[in-house]
Amino acid sequence: MTDMTAYEERIAHLARMVDDLSEVVARQDSEIARLTRRVEMIIAREAEREYAAGGSVPLADQKPPHW
């Protein structure tokens, strides 16, 4: 095996690895976006429930007393 063939094999291996990692990152990005939307929905529902129960501004929207 010549040095050139070894380099070509190594480059092909690295290119495949980059493609695989790119797919993983793309899947993780969509998963993070989906989970972020779900957390935002949960926060909104809890704020609505807190407002309905107490009739006041949800604590998450209030400034702390030292501000």
PDB file of C-alpha atoms in Angstrom:
ATOM      1  CA  MET A   1       0.000   0.000   0.000  1.00  0.00           C
ATOM      2  CA  THR A   2       1.433   3.327  -0.974  1.00  0.00           C
ATOM      3  CA  ASP A   3       1.429   6.396   1.181  1.00  0.00           C
ATOM      4  CA  MET A   4      -1.042   8.033  -1.189  1.00  0.00           C
ATOM      5  CA  THR A   5      -3.535   5.163  -0.834  1.00  0.00           C
ATOM      6  CA  ALA A   6      -3.254   5.285   2.944  1.00  0.00           C
ATOM      7  CA  TYR A   7      -3.944   9.016   2.901  1.00  0.00           C
ATOM      8  CA  GLU A   8      -6.926   8.557   0.602  1.00  0.00           C
ATOM      9  CA  GLU A   9      -8.347   5.864   2.904  1.00  0.00           C
ATOM     10  CA  ARG A  10      -7.830   8.072   5.933  1.00  0.00           C
ATOM     11  CA  ILE A  11      -9.518  11.028   4.215  1.00  0.00           C
ATOM     12  CA  ALA A  12     -12.456   8.824   3.192  1.00  0.00           C
ATOM     13  CA  HIS A  13     -12.788   7.578   6.772  1.00  0.00           C
ATOM     14  CA  LEU A  14     -12.659  11.122   8.175  1.00  0.00           C
ATOM     15  CA  ALA A  15     -15.183  12.368   5.597  1.00  0.00           C
ATOM     16  CA  ARG A  16     -17.582   9.577   6.608  1.00  0.00           C
ATOM     17  CA  MET A  17     -17.079  10.425  10.272  1.00  0.00           C
ATOM     18  CA  VAL A  18     -17.836  14.096   9.624  1.00  0.00           C
ATOM     19  CA  ASP A  19     -21.026  13.148   7.769  1.00  0.00           C
ATOM     20  CA  ASP A  20     -22.121  10.865  10.621  1.00  0.00           C
ATOM     21  CA  LEU A  21     -21.431  13.538  13.221  1.00  0.00           C
ATOM     22  CA  SER A  22     -23.285  16.112  11.142  1.00  0.00           C
ATOM     23  CA  GLU A  23     -26.366  13.869  11.153  1.00  0.00           C
ATOM     24  CA  VAL A  24     -26.124  13.467  14.927  1.00  0.00           C
ATOM     25  CA  VAL A  25     -25.883  17.232  15.427  1.00  0.00           C
ATOM     26  CA  ALA A  26     -28.870  17.819  13.124  1.00  0.00           C
ATOM     27  CA  ARG A  27     -30.968  15.292  15.088  1.00  0.00           C
ATOM     28  CA  GLN A  28     -29.924  16.819  18.392  1.00  0.00           C
ATOM     29  CA  ASP A  29     -30.799  20.307  17.126  1.00  0.00           C
ATOM     30  CA  SER A  30     -34.313  19.245  16.204  1.00  0.00           C
ATOM     31  CA  GLU A  31     -34.706  17.391  19.517  1.00  0.00           C
ATOM     32  CA  ILE A  32     -33.570  20.452  21.489  1.00  0.00           C
ATOM     33  CA  ALA A  33     -35.978  22.663  19.548  1.00  0.00           C
ATOM     34  CA  ARG A  34     -38.847  20.231  20.226  1.00  0.00           C
ATOM     35  CA  LEU A  35     -38.030  20.016  23.928  1.00  0.00           C
ATOM     36  CA  THR A  36     -37.709  23.797  24.177  1.00  0.00           C
ATOM     37  CA  ARG A  37     -41.199  24.213  22.708  1.00  0.00           C
ATOM     38  CA  ARG A  38     -42.574  21.662  25.191  1.00  0.00           C
ATOM     39  CA  VAL A  39     -40.945  23.400  28.158  1.00  0.00           C
ATOM     40  CA  GLU A  40     -42.342  26.752  26.995  1.00  0.00           C
ATOM     41  CA  MET A  41     -45.816  25.198  26.758  1.00  0.00           C
ATOM     42  CA  ILE A  42     -45.500  23.730  30.256  1.00  0.00           C
ATOM     43  CA  ILE A  43     -44.358  27.083  31.658  1.00  0.00           C
ATOM     44  CA  ALA A  44     -47.267  28.864  29.968  1.00  0.00           C
ATOM     45  CA  ARG A  45     -49.783  26.315  31.278  1.00  0.00           C
ATOM     46  CA  GLU A  46     -48.409  26.582  34.805  1.00  0.00           C
ATOM     47  CA  ALA A  47     -48.559  30.383  34.646  1.00  0.00           C
ATOM     48  CA  GLU A  48     -52.189  30.210  33.491  1.00  0.00           C
ATOM     49  CA  ARG A  49     -53.010  27.737  36.255  1.00  0.00           C
ATOM     50  CA  GLU A  50     -51.271  29.879  38.867  1.00  0.00           C
ATOM     51  CA  TYR A  51     -53.115  32.971  37.647  1.00  0.00           C
ATOM     52  CA  ALA A  52     -56.463  31.143  37.677  1.00  0.00           C
ATOM     53  CA  ALA A  53     -55.883  29.840  41.175  1.00  0.00           C
ATOM     54  CA  GLY A  54     -54.697  33.048  42.801  1.00  0.00           C
ATOM     55  CA  GLY A  55     -55.786  35.797  40.479  1.00  0.00           C
ATOM     56  CA  SER A  56     -52.404  37.504  40.712  1.00  0.00           C
ATOM     57  CA  VAL A  57     -49.474  37.862  38.401  1.00  0.00           C
ATOM     58  CA  PRO A  58     -47.509  34.598  38.266  1.00  0.00           C
ATOM     59  CA  LEU A  59     -44.406  34.709  40.422  1.00  0.00           C
ATOM     60  CA  ALA A  60     -42.201  34.062  37.408  1.00  0.00           C
ATOM     61  CA  ASP A  61     -43.323  37.426  35.997  1.00  0.00           C
ATOM     62  CA  GLN A  62     -42.761  39.411  39.192  1.00  0.00           C
ATOM     63  CA  LYS A  63     -39.549  41.251  39.945  1.00  0.00           C
ATOM     64  CA  PRO A  64     -37.745  40.261  43.128  1.00  0.00           C
ATOM     65  CA  PRO A  65     -38.192  42.679  46.074  1.00  0.00           C
ATOM     66  CA  HIS A  66     -34.640  44.033  45.822  1.00  0.00           C
ATOM     67  CA  TRP A  67     -35.198  45.455  42.316  1.00  0.00           C
TER      68      TRP A  67
END
